[in-house]
């Protein structure tokens, strides 16, 4: 955090290379965040450019009360939200319950998922399934999962980034995580059953 | 799922985040020891969080990075002048 603040001081003194250092440090994470928010890699590229340009323009106003990463992710989230409001308003229907059961019942856990080794869960195929499970979530759940579980921000930081409260973040995490757990559970259960079926046929 | 189990499972996400009081933590841990379905639910949620953390790449395609650099050099320099 202190290292970023030092770099920011250089940028504010007119050192553009210092700004490029900040960009290089955060571009991958910001791109991932935008990519998951808008679910479109080509749009995410444009929003990535917009985010860093806004950050450059607003850097003088960065007070250092929060970390630079929190501040930057807040800009990225707002940039994506503005884009979605204009181009994908259906993403912003917060009550939309795609993939989230209305009755809030928890689907039991899948033993097949839990017993699948980590190297399979994190294989190319496994990673694709994680991406799909997250993409399937409505925006408000998707965003908190990315910020908390993927980026590792604290609950307070997530609340600050998305302009919400800690209790609201917790409740969205609970529902979002359980929805991802269900999707992956179903996938690994079916994968195991199909594997056994194939073994029997051979 | 029994109501008691549902109540425990509803706290598991907060539990993973270290957001439940110590006395509730103890209750959850005691329950997980005697209730295999809830223990499985806990393992499953923990695995979900772990693989979300490790499974989404933050690789930036080279071309995207190159375009970003050029874009910022052009537009940020305009701001300075």
Short mmCIF file of C-alpha atoms in Angstrom, two decimals:
data_model
loop_
_atom_site.label_atom_id
_atom_site.label_comp_id
_atom_site.label_asym_id
_atom_site.label_seq_id
_atom_site.Cartn_x
_atom_site.Cartn_y
_atom_site.Cartn_z
CA UNK A 1 0.00 0.00 0.00
CA UNK A 2 2.83 2.38 0.93
CA UNK A 3 4.66 1.38 -2.25
CA UNK A 4 1.60 2.37 -4.33
CA UNK A 5 1.30 5.69 -2.50
CA UNK A 6 4.94 6.44 -3.25
CA UNK A 7 4.41 5.61 -6.93
CA UNK A 8 1.31 7.85 -6.98
CA UNK A 9 3.38 10.74 -5.63
CA UNK A 10 5.77 10.28 -8.56
CA UNK A 11 2.85 10.26 -11.02
CA UNK A 12 1.44 13.45 -9.52
CA UNK A 13 4.85 15.02 -9.97
CA UNK A 14 4.55 14.33 -13.69
CA UNK A 15 6.29 10.96 -13.96
CA UNK A 16 4.24 9.06 -16.55
CA UNK A 17 6.48 5.97 -16.30
CA UNK A 18 5.36 5.66 -12.69
CA UNK A 19 1.75 5.58 -13.87
CA UNK A 20 2.61 2.86 -16.38
CA UNK A 21 4.10 0.87 -13.50
CA UNK A 22 0.79 1.08 -11.64
CA UNK A 23 -1.07 0.05 -14.80
CA UNK A 24 1.21 -2.96 -15.29
CA UNK A 25 0.74 -3.99 -11.69
CA UNK A 26 -3.06 -3.95 -11.77
CA UNK A 27 -4.09 -4.43 -15.42
CA UNK A 28 -4.54 -8.22 -15.20
CA UNK A 29 -6.72 -8.10 -12.11
CA UNK A 30 -8.80 -5.17 -13.38
CA UNK A 31 -9.31 -6.92 -16.72
CA UNK A 32 -10.45 -10.09 -14.91
CA UNK A 33 -12.89 -8.09 -12.80
CA UNK A 34 -14.35 -6.28 -15.83
CA UNK A 35 -14.47 -9.48 -17.87
CA UNK A 36 -16.53 -11.18 -15.18
CA UNK A 37 -18.77 -8.17 -14.63
CA UNK A 38 -19.75 -7.63 -18.27
CA UNK A 39 -19.18 -11.22 -19.45
CA UNK A 40 -17.63 -10.04 -22.69
CA UNK A 41 -13.89 -9.92 -23.34
CA UNK A 42 -14.10 -7.35 -26.12
CA UNK A 43 -16.16 -4.90 -24.03
CA UNK A 44 -13.86 -5.57 -21.08
CA UNK A 45 -10.91 -4.37 -23.18
CA UNK A 46 -12.57 -1.00 -23.83
CA UNK A 47 -13.62 -0.68 -20.20
CA UNK A 48 -10.09 -1.49 -19.10
CA UNK A 49 -8.82 1.49 -21.10
CA UNK A 50 -11.59 3.70 -19.74
CA UNK A 51 -10.90 2.61 -16.15
CA UNK A 52 -7.22 3.50 -16.25
CA UNK A 53 -7.87 6.77 -18.05
CA UNK A 54 -10.42 7.72 -15.36
CA UNK A 55 -7.94 6.71 -12.69
CA UNK A 56 -5.26 8.90 -14.27
CA UNK A 57 -7.65 11.83 -14.45
CA UNK A 58 -8.86 11.33 -10.89
CA UNK A 59 -5.54 10.54 -9.27
CA UNK A 60 -5.26 14.01 -7.73
CA UNK A 61 -8.48 13.27 -5.87
CA UNK A 62 -7.15 10.00 -4.44
CA UNK A 63 -6.99 10.83 -0.78
CA UNK A 64 -5.23 7.69 0.37
CA UNK A 65 -7.93 6.94 2.98
CA UNK A 66 -8.39 3.55 1.39
CA UNK A 67 -5.82 1.50 -0.50
CA UNK A 68 -5.13 2.37 -4.12
CA UNK A 69 -6.41 -1.07 -5.19
CA UNK A 70 -9.77 -0.48 -3.47
CA UNK A 71 -10.01 2.94 -5.10
CA UNK A 72 -9.10 1.52 -8.53
CA UNK A 73 -11.54 -1.39 -8.31
CA UNK A 74 -14.24 1.08 -7.35
CA UNK A 75 -13.55 3.03 -10.54
CA UNK A 76 -13.57 -0.21 -12.57
CA UNK A 77 -16.88 -1.32 -11.03
CA UNK A 78 -18.50 2.04 -11.66
CA UNK A 79 -17.20 2.11 -15.24
CA UNK A 80 -18.65 -1.35 -15.87
CA UNK A 81 -21.94 -0.39 -14.19
CA UNK A 82 -22.30 2.68 -16.39
CA UNK A 83 -21.69 0.54 -19.46
CA UNK A 84 -24.18 -2.10 -18.33
CA UNK A 85 -26.82 0.47 -17.46
CA UNK A 86 -26.64 1.76 -21.01
CA UNK A 87 -26.08 -1.45 -22.96
CA UNK A 88 -27.24 -4.39 -20.83
CA UNK A 89 -29.90 -3.02 -18.50
CA UNK A 90 -31.17 -6.55 -17.92
CA UNK A 91 -27.93 -7.25 -15.97
CA UNK A 92 -28.95 -4.62 -13.44
CA UNK A 93 -32.28 -6.05 -12.50
CA UNK A 94 -31.11 -6.90 -9.03
CA UNK A 95 -34.15 -8.96 -8.16
CA UNK A 96 -33.54 -11.19 -11.11
CA UNK A 97 -33.14 -14.61 -9.62
CA UNK A 98 -31.41 -16.53 -12.38
CA UNK A 99 -29.69 -19.48 -10.84
CA UNK A 100 -30.71 -18.51 -7.33
CA UNK A 101 -33.64 -20.36 -5.84
CA UNK A 102 -36.40 -18.12 -4.55
CA UNK A 103 -37.21 -20.25 -1.53
CA UNK A 104 -33.61 -19.97 -0.32
CA UNK A 105 -33.43 -23.71 0.28
CA UNK A 106 -29.94 -25.13 0.29
CA UNK A 107 -29.29 -28.00 -2.06
CA UNK A 108 -27.34 -30.75 -0.26
CA UNK A 109 -23.64 -30.96 -1.00
CA UNK A 110 -22.29 -33.35 -3.58
CA UNK A 111 -19.82 -35.92 -2.18
CA UNK A 112 -18.43 -36.33 -5.72
CA UNK A 113 -17.45 -32.65 -5.81
CA UNK A 114 -15.72 -32.75 -2.43
CA UNK A 115 -13.81 -35.93 -3.28
CA UNK A 116 -12.59 -34.66 -6.65
CA UNK A 117 -8.85 -33.93 -6.42
CA UNK A 118 -7.77 -30.31 -6.61
CA UNK A 119 -5.72 -30.92 -9.77
CA UNK A 120 -8.94 -31.90 -11.58
CA UNK A 121 -10.95 -29.04 -10.05
CA UNK A 122 -8.24 -26.66 -11.25
CA UNK A 123 -7.55 -28.32 -14.62
CA UNK A 124 -8.47 -26.43 -17.80
CA UNK A 125 -11.85 -28.14 -17.81
CA UNK A 126 -12.32 -27.44 -14.10
CA UNK A 127 -11.45 -23.77 -14.50
CA UNK A 128 -13.93 -23.47 -17.34
CA UNK A 129 -16.65 -24.86 -15.06
CA UNK A 130 -15.77 -22.37 -12.30
CA UNK A 131 -15.99 -19.51 -14.82
CA UNK A 132 -19.35 -20.79 -16.08
CA UNK A 133 -20.74 -21.20 -12.56
CA UNK A 134 -19.79 -17.61 -11.71
CA UNK A 135 -21.05 -16.26 -15.05
CA UNK A 136 -24.38 -17.92 -14.36
CA UNK A 137 -24.90 -15.75 -11.26
CA UNK A 138 -26.81 -12.47 -11.39
CA UNK A 139 -24.50 -9.43 -11.40
CA UNK A 140 -24.82 -8.55 -7.71
CA UNK A 141 -23.73 -12.03 -6.62
CA UNK A 142 -21.08 -12.35 -9.33
CA UNK A 143 -19.48 -9.08 -8.30
CA UNK A 144 -19.11 -9.93 -4.61
CA UNK A 145 -17.73 -13.41 -5.38
CA UNK A 146 -15.09 -11.88 -7.65
CA UNK A 147 -14.14 -9.15 -5.21
CA UNK A 148 -14.12 -11.28 -2.08
CA UNK A 149 -13.23 -14.82 -3.15
CA UNK A 150 -11.20 -14.19 -6.29
CA UNK A 151 -9.55 -10.85 -5.44
CA UNK A 152 -9.39 -11.41 -1.70
CA UNK A 153 -10.69 -7.99 -0.61
CA UNK A 154 -12.02 -7.80 2.95
CA UNK A 155 -15.79 -7.59 3.46
CA UNK A 156 -15.42 -3.91 4.36
CA UNK A 157 -13.42 -3.23 1.21
CA UNK A 158 -15.98 -5.06 -0.96
CA UNK A 159 -18.74 -2.95 0.60
CA UNK A 160 -16.75 0.19 -0.15
CA UNK A 161 -16.03 -0.83 -3.75
CA UNK A 162 -19.66 -1.58 -4.60
CA UNK A 163 -21.08 1.16 -2.39
CA UNK A 164 -22.99 -1.26 -0.18
CA UNK A 165 -22.99 -2.44 3.43
CA UNK A 166 -21.12 -5.32 5.05
CA UNK A 167 -24.36 -7.20 5.97
CA UNK A 168 -25.55 -6.91 2.35
CA UNK A 169 -22.19 -8.20 1.09
CA UNK A 170 -22.33 -11.14 3.51
CA UNK A 171 -25.83 -12.08 2.43
CA UNK A 172 -24.90 -11.91 -1.26
CA UNK A 173 -21.79 -13.99 -0.63
CA UNK A 174 -23.85 -16.63 1.13
CA UNK A 175 -26.25 -16.94 -1.78
CA UNK A 176 -23.64 -16.56 -4.50
CA UNK A 177 -21.24 -19.10 -2.99
CA UNK A 178 -24.02 -21.61 -2.50
CA UNK A 179 -25.17 -21.18 -6.06
CA UNK A 180 -21.62 -21.79 -7.37
CA UNK A 181 -21.33 -24.77 -5.00
CA UNK A 182 -24.57 -26.21 -6.39
CA UNK A 183 -23.55 -25.75 -10.04
CA UNK A 184 -20.16 -27.37 -9.47
CA UNK A 185 -21.71 -30.09 -7.29
CA UNK A 186 -24.16 -31.03 -10.03
CA UNK A 187 -21.42 -31.01 -12.65
CA UNK A 188 -19.05 -33.27 -10.68
CA UNK A 189 -21.87 -35.60 -9.69
CA UNK A 190 -22.86 -36.06 -13.34
CA UNK A 191 -19.23 -36.36 -14.38
CA UNK A 192 -18.70 -39.19 -11.88
CA UNK A 193 -21.91 -41.00 -12.90
CA UNK A 194 -20.99 -40.74 -16.60
CA UNK A 195 -17.48 -41.96 -15.86
CA UNK A 196 -18.85 -45.03 -14.06
CA UNK A 197 -21.32 -45.67 -16.86
CA UNK A 198 -18.54 -45.55 -19.44
CA UNK A 199 -16.42 -47.89 -17.34
CA UNK A 200 -19.30 -50.39 -17.19
CA UNK A 201 -19.82 -50.27 -20.94
CA UNK A 202 -16.15 -50.95 -21.69
CA UNK B 1 -32.61 -30.79 5.53
CA UNK B 2 -33.58 -30.38 9.20
CA UNK B 3 -34.26 -26.87 10.41
CA UNK B 4 -31.37 -27.00 12.84
CA UNK B 5 -29.03 -28.05 10.02
CA UNK B 6 -30.39 -25.31 7.76
CA UNK B 7 -29.66 -22.76 10.49
CA UNK B 8 -26.08 -24.00 10.76
CA UNK B 9 -25.58 -24.12 6.99
CA UNK B 10 -26.89 -20.57 6.67
CA UNK B 11 -24.00 -19.45 8.88
CA UNK B 12 -21.25 -21.35 7.06
CA UNK B 13 -20.39 -18.57 4.63
CA UNK B 14 -19.96 -16.12 7.53
CA UNK B 15 -18.07 -18.81 9.45
CA UNK B 16 -15.60 -19.17 6.57
CA UNK B 17 -15.07 -15.42 6.67
CA UNK B 18 -14.44 -15.47 10.42
CA UNK B 19 -17.60 -13.44 10.94
CA UNK B 20 -19.40 -15.40 13.64
CA UNK B 21 -19.08 -14.91 17.39
CA UNK B 22 -16.85 -17.29 19.27
CA UNK B 23 -19.72 -19.02 21.08
CA UNK B 24 -21.51 -19.62 17.75
CA UNK B 25 -18.23 -20.88 16.27
CA UNK B 26 -18.05 -23.51 18.98
CA UNK B 27 -21.66 -24.57 18.30
CA UNK B 28 -20.96 -24.83 14.57
CA UNK B 29 -17.80 -26.86 15.12
CA UNK B 30 -19.57 -29.21 17.53
CA UNK B 31 -22.41 -29.66 15.06
CA UNK B 32 -20.03 -30.34 12.15
CA UNK B 33 -18.42 -33.12 14.16
CA UNK B 34 -21.67 -35.01 14.67
CA UNK B 35 -23.55 -34.20 11.46
CA UNK B 36 -21.97 -35.70 8.28
CA UNK B 37 -24.32 -33.90 5.81
CA UNK B 38 -23.45 -30.50 7.32
CA UNK B 39 -19.75 -31.43 7.45
CA UNK B 40 -20.00 -32.28 3.74
CA UNK B 41 -21.77 -28.98 3.11
CA UNK B 42 -18.97 -27.15 4.91
CA UNK B 43 -16.24 -28.96 2.94
CA UNK B 44 -18.10 -28.29 -0.27
CA UNK B 45 -18.47 -24.55 0.44
CA UNK B 46 -14.83 -24.30 1.53
CA UNK B 47 -13.69 -26.04 -1.67
CA UNK B 48 -15.89 -23.69 -3.71
CA UNK B 49 -14.27 -20.62 -2.18
CA UNK B 50 -10.79 -22.08 -2.57
CA UNK B 51 -11.14 -22.95 -6.23
CA UNK B 52 -12.82 -19.63 -7.04
CA UNK B 53 -9.75 -18.01 -5.51
CA UNK B 54 -7.32 -20.07 -7.57
CA UNK B 55 -9.30 -20.92 -10.67
CA UNK B 56 -9.88 -17.63 -12.47
CA UNK B 57 -6.85 -16.47 -14.33
CA UNK B 58 -5.77 -12.83 -14.26
CA UNK B 59 -3.67 -13.24 -17.40
CA UNK B 60 -3.96 -10.27 -19.69
CA UNK B 61 -3.69 -11.15 -23.39
CA UNK B 62 -0.51 -9.55 -24.73
CA UNK B 63 -2.38 -7.67 -27.44
CA UNK B 64 -4.83 -6.18 -24.88
CA UNK B 65 -1.91 -4.94 -22.78
CA UNK B 66 -0.20 -3.46 -25.81
CA UNK B 67 -3.35 -1.62 -26.89
CA UNK B 68 -3.91 -0.33 -23.36
CA UNK B 69 -0.39 1.06 -23.22
CA UNK B 70 -0.77 2.88 -26.56
CA UNK B 71 -4.24 4.18 -25.61
CA UNK B 72 -3.00 5.59 -22.32
CA UNK B 73 0.11 7.15 -23.84
CA UNK B 74 -2.07 9.01 -26.34
CA UNK B 75 -4.90 10.06 -24.03
CA UNK B 76 -3.00 10.76 -20.81
CA UNK B 77 -0.50 12.90 -22.71
CA UNK B 78 -3.42 14.91 -24.10
CA UNK B 79 -4.49 15.54 -20.51
CA UNK B 80 -1.08 16.87 -19.63
CA UNK B 81 -0.91 19.35 -22.51
#
